[in-house]
CSV table of C-alpha atoms and ligand atoms in Angstrom, one decimal:
chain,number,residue,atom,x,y,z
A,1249,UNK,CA,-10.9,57.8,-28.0
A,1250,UNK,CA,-9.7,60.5,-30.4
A,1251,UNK,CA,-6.0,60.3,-31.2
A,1252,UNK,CA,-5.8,63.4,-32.7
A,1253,UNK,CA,-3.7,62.3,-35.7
A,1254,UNK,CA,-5.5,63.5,-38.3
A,1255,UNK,CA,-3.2,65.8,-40.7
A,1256,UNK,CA,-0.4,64.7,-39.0
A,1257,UNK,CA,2.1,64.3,-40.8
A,1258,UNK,CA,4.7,60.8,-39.7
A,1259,UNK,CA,7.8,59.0,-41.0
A,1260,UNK,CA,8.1,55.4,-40.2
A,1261,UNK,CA,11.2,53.8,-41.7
A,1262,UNK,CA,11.9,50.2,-42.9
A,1263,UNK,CA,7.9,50.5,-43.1
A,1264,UNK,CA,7.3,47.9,-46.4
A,1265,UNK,CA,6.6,44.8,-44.4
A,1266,UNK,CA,6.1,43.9,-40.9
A,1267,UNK,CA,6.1,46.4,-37.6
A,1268,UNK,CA,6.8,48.8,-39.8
A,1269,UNK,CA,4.4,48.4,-42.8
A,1270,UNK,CA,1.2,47.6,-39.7
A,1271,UNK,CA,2.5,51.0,-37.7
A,1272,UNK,CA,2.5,53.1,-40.8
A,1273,UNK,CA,-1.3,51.6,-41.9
A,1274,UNK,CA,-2.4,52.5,-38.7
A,1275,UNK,CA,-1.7,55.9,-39.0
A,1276,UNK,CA,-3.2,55.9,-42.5
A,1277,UNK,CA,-6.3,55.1,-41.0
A,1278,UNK,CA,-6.0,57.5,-38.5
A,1279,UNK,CA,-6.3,60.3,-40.9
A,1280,UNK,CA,-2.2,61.1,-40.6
A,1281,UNK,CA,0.2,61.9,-43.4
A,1282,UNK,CA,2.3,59.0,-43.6
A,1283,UNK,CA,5.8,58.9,-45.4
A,1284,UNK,CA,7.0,54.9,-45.2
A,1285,UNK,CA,10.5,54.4,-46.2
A,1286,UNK,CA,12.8,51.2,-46.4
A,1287,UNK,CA,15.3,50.1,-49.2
A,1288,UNK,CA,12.9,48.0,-52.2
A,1289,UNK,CA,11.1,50.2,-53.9
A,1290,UNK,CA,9.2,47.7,-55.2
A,1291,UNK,CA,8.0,46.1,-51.7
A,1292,UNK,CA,7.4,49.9,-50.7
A,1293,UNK,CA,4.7,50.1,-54.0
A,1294,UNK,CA,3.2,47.2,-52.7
A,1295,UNK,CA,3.4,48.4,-48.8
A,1296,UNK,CA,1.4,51.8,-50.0
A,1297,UNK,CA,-0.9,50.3,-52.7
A,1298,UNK,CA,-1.9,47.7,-49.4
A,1299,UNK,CA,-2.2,50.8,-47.1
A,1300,UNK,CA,-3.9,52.8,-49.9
A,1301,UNK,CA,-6.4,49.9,-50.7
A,1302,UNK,CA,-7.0,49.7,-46.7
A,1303,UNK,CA,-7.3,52.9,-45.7
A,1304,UNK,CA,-8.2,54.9,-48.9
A,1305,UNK,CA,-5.1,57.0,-47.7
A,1306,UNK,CA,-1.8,57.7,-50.1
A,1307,UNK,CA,1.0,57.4,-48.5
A,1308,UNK,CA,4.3,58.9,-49.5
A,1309,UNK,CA,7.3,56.7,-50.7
A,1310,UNK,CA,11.1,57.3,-49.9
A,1311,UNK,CA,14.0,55.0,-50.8
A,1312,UNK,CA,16.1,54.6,-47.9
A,1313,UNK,CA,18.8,52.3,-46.2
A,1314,UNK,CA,19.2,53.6,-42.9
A,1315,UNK,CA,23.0,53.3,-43.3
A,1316,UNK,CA,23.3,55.9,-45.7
A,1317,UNK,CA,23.1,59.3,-43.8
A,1318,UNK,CA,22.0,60.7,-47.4
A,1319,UNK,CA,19.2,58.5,-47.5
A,1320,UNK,CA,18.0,59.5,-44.3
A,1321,UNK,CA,18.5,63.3,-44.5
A,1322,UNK,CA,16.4,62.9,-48.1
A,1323,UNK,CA,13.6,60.9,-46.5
A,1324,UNK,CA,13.0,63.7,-43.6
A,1325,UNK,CA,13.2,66.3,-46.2
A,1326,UNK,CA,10.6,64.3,-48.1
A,1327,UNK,CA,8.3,63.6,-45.2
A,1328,UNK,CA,8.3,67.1,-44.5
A,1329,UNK,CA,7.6,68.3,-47.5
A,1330,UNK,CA,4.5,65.8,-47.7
A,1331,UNK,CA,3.1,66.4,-45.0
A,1332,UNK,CA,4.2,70.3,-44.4
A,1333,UNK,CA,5.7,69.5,-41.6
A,1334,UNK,CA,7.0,66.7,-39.7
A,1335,UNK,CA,5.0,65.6,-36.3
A,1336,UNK,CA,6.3,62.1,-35.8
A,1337,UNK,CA,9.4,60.1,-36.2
A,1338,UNK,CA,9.3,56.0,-36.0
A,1339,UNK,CA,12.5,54.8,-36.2
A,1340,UNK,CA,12.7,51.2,-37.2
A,1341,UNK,CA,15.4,49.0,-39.4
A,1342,UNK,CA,15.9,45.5,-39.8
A,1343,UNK,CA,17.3,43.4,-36.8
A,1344,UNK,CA,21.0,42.3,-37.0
A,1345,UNK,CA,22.2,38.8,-37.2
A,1346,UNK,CA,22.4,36.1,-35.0
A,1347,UNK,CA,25.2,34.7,-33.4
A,1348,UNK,CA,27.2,34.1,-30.4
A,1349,UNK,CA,29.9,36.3,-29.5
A,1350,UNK,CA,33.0,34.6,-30.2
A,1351,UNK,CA,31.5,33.9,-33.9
A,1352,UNK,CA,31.1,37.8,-34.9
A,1353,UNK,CA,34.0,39.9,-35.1
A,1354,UNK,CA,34.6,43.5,-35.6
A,1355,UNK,CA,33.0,44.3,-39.2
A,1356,UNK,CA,30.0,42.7,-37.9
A,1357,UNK,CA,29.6,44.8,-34.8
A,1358,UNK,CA,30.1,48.0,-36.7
A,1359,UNK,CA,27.2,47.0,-38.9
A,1360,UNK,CA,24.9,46.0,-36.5
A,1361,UNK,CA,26.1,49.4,-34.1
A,1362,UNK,CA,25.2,51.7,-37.8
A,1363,UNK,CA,22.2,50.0,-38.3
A,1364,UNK,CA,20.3,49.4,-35.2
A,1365,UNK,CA,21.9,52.4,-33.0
A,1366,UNK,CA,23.5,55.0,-35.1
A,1367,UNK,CA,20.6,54.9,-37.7
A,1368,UNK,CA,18.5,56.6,-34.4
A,1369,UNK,CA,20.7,59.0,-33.9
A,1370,UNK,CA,21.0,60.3,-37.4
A,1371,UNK,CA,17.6,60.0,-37.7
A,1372,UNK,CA,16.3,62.1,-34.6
A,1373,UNK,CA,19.3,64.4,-35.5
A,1374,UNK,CA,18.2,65.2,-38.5
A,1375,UNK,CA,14.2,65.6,-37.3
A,1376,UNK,CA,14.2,67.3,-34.3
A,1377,UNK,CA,14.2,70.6,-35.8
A,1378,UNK,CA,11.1,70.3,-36.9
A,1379,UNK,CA,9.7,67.8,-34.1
A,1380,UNK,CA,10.3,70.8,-31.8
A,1381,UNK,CA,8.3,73.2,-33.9
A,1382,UNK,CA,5.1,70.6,-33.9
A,1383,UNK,CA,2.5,71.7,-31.2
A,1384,UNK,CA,2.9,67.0,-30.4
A,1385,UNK,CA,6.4,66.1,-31.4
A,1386,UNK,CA,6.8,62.6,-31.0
A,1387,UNK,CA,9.6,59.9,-31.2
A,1388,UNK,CA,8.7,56.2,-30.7
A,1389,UNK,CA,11.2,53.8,-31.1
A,1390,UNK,CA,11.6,49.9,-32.4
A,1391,UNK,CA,13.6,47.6,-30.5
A,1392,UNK,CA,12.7,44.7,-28.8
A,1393,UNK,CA,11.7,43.0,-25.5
A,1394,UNK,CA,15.6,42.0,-25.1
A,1395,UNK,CA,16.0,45.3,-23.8
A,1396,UNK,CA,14.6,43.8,-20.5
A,1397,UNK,CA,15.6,40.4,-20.7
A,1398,UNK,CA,18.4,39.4,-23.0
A,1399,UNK,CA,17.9,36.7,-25.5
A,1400,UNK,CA,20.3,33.7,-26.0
A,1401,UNK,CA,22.1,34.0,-29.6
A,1402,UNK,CA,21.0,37.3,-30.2
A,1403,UNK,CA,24.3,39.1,-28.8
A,1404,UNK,CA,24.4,41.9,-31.2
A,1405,UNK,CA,20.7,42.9,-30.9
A,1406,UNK,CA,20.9,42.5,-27.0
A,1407,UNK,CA,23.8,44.9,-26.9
A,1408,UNK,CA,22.6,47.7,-29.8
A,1409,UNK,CA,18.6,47.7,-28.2
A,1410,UNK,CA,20.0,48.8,-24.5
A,1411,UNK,CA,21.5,51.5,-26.3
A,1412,UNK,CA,18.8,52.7,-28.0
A,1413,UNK,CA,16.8,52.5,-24.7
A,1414,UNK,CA,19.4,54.1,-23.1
A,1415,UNK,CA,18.8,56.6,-25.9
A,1416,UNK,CA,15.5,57.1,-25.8
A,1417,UNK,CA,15.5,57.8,-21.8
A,1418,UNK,CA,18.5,60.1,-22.5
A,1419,UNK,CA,16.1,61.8,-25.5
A,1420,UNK,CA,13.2,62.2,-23.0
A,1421,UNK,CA,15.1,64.5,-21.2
A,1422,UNK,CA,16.7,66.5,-22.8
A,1423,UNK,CA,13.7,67.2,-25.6
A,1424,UNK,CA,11.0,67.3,-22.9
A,1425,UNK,CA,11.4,71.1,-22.6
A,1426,UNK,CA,10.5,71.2,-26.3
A,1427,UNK,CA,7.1,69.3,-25.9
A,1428,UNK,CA,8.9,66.6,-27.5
A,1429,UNK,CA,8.3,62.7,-26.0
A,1430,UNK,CA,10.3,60.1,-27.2
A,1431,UNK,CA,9.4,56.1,-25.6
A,1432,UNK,CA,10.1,53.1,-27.2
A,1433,UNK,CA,8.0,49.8,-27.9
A,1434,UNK,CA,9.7,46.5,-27.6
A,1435,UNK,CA,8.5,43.4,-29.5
A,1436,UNK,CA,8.3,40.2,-27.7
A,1437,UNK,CA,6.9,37.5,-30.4
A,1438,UNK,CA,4.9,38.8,-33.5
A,1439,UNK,CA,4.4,37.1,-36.6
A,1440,UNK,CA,6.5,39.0,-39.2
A,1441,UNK,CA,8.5,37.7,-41.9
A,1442,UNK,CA,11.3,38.1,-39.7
A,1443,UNK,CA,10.1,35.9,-36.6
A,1444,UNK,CA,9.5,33.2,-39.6
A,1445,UNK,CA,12.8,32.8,-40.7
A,1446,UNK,CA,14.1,33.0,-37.2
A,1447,UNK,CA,11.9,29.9,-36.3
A,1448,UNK,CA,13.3,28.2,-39.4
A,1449,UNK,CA,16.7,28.9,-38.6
A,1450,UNK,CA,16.2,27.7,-35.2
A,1451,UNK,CA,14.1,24.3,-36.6
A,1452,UNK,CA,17.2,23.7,-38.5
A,1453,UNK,CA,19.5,24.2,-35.9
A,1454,UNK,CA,17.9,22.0,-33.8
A,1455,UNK,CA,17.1,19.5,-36.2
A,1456,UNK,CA,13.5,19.5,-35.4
A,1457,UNK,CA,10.1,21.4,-37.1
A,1458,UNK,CA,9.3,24.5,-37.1
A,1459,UNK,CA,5.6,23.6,-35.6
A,1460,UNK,CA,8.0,22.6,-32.7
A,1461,UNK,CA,9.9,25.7,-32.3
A,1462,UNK,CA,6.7,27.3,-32.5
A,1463,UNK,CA,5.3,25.2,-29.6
A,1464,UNK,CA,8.1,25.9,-27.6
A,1465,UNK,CA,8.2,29.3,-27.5
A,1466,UNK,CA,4.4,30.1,-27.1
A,1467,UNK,CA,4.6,27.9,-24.4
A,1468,UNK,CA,6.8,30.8,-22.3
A,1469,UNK,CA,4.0,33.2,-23.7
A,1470,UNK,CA,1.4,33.5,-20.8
A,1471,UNK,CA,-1.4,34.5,-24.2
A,1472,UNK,CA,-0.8,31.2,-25.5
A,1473,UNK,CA,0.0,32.2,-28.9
A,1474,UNK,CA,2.2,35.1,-31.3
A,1475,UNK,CA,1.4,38.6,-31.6
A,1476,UNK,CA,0.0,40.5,-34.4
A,1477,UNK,CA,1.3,43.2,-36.3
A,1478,UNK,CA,-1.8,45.4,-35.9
A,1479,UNK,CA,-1.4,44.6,-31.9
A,1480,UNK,CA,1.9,45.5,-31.9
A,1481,UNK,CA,1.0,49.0,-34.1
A,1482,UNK,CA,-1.5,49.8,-31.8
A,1483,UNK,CA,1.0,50.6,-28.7
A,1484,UNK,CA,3.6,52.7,-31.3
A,1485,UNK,CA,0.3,54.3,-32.8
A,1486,UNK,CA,-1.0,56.0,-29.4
A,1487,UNK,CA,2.4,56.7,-27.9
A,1488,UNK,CA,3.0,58.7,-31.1
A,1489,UNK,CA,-0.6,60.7,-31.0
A,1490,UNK,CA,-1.8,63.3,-29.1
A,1491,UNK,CA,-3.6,61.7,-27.4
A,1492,UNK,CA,-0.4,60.6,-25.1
A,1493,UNK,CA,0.7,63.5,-23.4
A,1494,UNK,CA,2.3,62.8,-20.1
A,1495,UNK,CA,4.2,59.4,-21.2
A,1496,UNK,CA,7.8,59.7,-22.1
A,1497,UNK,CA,11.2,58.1,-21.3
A,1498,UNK,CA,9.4,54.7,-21.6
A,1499,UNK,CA,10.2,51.4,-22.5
A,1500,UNK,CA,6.8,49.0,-23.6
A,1501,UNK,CA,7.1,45.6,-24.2
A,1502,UNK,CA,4.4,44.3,-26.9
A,1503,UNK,CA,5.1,40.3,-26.0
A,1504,UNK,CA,1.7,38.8,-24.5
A,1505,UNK,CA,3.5,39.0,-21.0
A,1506,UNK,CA,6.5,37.1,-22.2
A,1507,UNK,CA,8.9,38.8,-20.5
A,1508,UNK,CA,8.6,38.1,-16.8
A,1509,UNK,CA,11.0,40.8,-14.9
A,1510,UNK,CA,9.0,43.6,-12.7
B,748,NAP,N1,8.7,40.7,-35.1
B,748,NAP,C1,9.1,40.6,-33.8
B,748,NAP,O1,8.5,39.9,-33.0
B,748,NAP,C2,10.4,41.2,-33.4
B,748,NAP,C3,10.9,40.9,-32.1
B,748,NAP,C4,12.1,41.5,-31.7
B,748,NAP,C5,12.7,42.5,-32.4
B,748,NAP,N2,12.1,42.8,-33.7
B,748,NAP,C6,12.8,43.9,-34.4
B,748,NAP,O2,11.8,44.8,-34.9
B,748,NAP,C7,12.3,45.3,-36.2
B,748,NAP,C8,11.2,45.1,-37.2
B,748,NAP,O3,10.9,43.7,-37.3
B,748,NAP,P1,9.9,43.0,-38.3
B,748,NAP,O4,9.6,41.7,-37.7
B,748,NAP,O5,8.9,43.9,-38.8
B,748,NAP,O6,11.0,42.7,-39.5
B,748,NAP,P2,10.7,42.3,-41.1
B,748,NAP,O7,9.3,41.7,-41.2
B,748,NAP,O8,11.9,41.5,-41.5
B,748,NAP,O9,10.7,43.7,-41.8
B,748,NAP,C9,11.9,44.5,-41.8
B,748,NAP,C10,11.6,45.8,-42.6
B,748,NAP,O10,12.9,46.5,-42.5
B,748,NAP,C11,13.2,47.0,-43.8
B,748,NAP,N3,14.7,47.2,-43.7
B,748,NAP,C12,15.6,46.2,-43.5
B,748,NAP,N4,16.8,46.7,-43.5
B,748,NAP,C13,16.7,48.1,-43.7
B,748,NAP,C14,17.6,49.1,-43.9
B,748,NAP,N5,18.9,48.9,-43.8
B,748,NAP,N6,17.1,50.4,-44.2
B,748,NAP,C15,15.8,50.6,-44.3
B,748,NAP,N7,14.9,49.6,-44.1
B,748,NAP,C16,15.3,48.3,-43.9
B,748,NAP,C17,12.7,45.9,-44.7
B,748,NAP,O11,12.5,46.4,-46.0
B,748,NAP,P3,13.7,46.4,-47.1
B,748,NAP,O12,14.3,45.0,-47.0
B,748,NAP,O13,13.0,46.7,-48.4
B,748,NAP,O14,14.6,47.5,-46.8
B,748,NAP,C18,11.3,45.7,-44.0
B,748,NAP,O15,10.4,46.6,-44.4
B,748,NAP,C19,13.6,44.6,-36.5
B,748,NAP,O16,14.7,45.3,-36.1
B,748,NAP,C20,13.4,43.3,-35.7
B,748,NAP,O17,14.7,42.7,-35.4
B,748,NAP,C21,11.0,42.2,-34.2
């Protein structure tokens, strides 16, 4: 199947490693204009060289912490001047800590709120303008398969990804009348940096191996095993393309039927 992505031009934030880095290569190879943005500049060199050396596709580089309004209204300026234009917005950030409730208090709800839910607003604030003037406008965003089945220890993450879904349903209709669909993909278990030091934190926890931790969660994973980050980039890749133009307002889970709710 054709995606039609070629020439089109997408921002993916917090894009140097991970969901991010594999959505934003994906693109690349698609033929897309790709503007990848998270805070290192030096892991964002390495994210485009790997994309570059994969693809044979540039990709433009912004400097951006999603807190920073600045940051963000600079990196949508800069993906739009790359890729003359701006077709597709991928809003992704790093997850907030654990912890059970009575353990966080206020400054670390604020944080977690600004970087997980507010960072989507300012984002699609600042893009829709030129979403809405792209013949395939498209929104997808990263949260995680806690926004169908809440994950023990994970109270601020439960909490800020049911607003972004909440958000996202919300952006479906109000932006359909502009062409624009908006859907997001949820993450169940893929092998990321992140996923690796949650397992170790858990192992520690627990006082038992990582291989164990491991174990027990691919045991509730009816695919037997973790996702991939290519697997996971696939699902953002075609609900962001052309190719996908009557699904909107939805929530995907990428978790190798994890999750078991209908
Ligand atoms: N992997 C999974 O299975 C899974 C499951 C559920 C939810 N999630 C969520 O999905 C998202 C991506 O996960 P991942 O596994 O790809 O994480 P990861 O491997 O830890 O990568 C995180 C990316 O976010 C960037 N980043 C972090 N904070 C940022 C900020 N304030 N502004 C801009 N960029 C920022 C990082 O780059 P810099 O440090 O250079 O900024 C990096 O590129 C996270 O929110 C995670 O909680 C993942």
């Amino acid at each position: 199947m054709n995606l039609g992505l070629e020439q089109k031009s997408v921002l993916v934030t917090a894009a140097s490693r991970g969901l991010g880095l594999a959505s934003a290569q994906l693109f690349a190879a698609e033929g897309a204009k790709v503007t990848i943005a998270s805070r290192n500049e030096e892991s964002l060199q390495r994210a485009a060289q790997q994309i570059q050396t994969a693809t044979g596709q540039s990709v433009n580089v912004v400097k951006l912490d999603v807190n920073r309004p600045e940051d963000i209204a600079r990196a949508i300026e800069s993906a739009e001047e790359f890729g003359d234009g701006l077709d597709v917005l991928v809003c992704n950030a790093g997850g907030p800590p654990g912890g059970s409730f009575i353990q966080l208090d206020d400054s670390k709800w604020y944080q977690a709120f600004e970087q997980n839910l507010l960072s989507v607003v300012r984002l699609t604030r600042g893009a829709i303008p030129y979403l809405r003037r792209s013949s395939a406008g498209r929104i997808v965003n990263i949260t995680s398969s806690s926004i169908k089945q809440p994950i023990s220890g994970l109270v601020l993450s439960n909490t800020m990804r049911a607003g972004v879904w909440g958000l996202t349903k919300t952006l479906s209709d109000e932006f359909g009348a502009y062409g624009v669909l908006v859907n997001t993909v949820g993450p169940g278990r893929i092998a990321t940096d992140r996923i690796a030091e949650i397992d170790e934190v858990t192992a520690q926890r627990e006082g038992i191996d990582v291989a164990q931790v491991t174990e027990k969660f691919i045991a509730q994973i009816p695919l037997g095993r973790y996702g991939q980050p290519e697997e996971f980039a696939r699902a953002v890749v075609f609900l962001a393309s052309p190719a996908n133009t009557y699904i909107t307002g939805q929530a995907l889970l990428v978790d190798g039927g994890m999750v078991k709710n209908l």
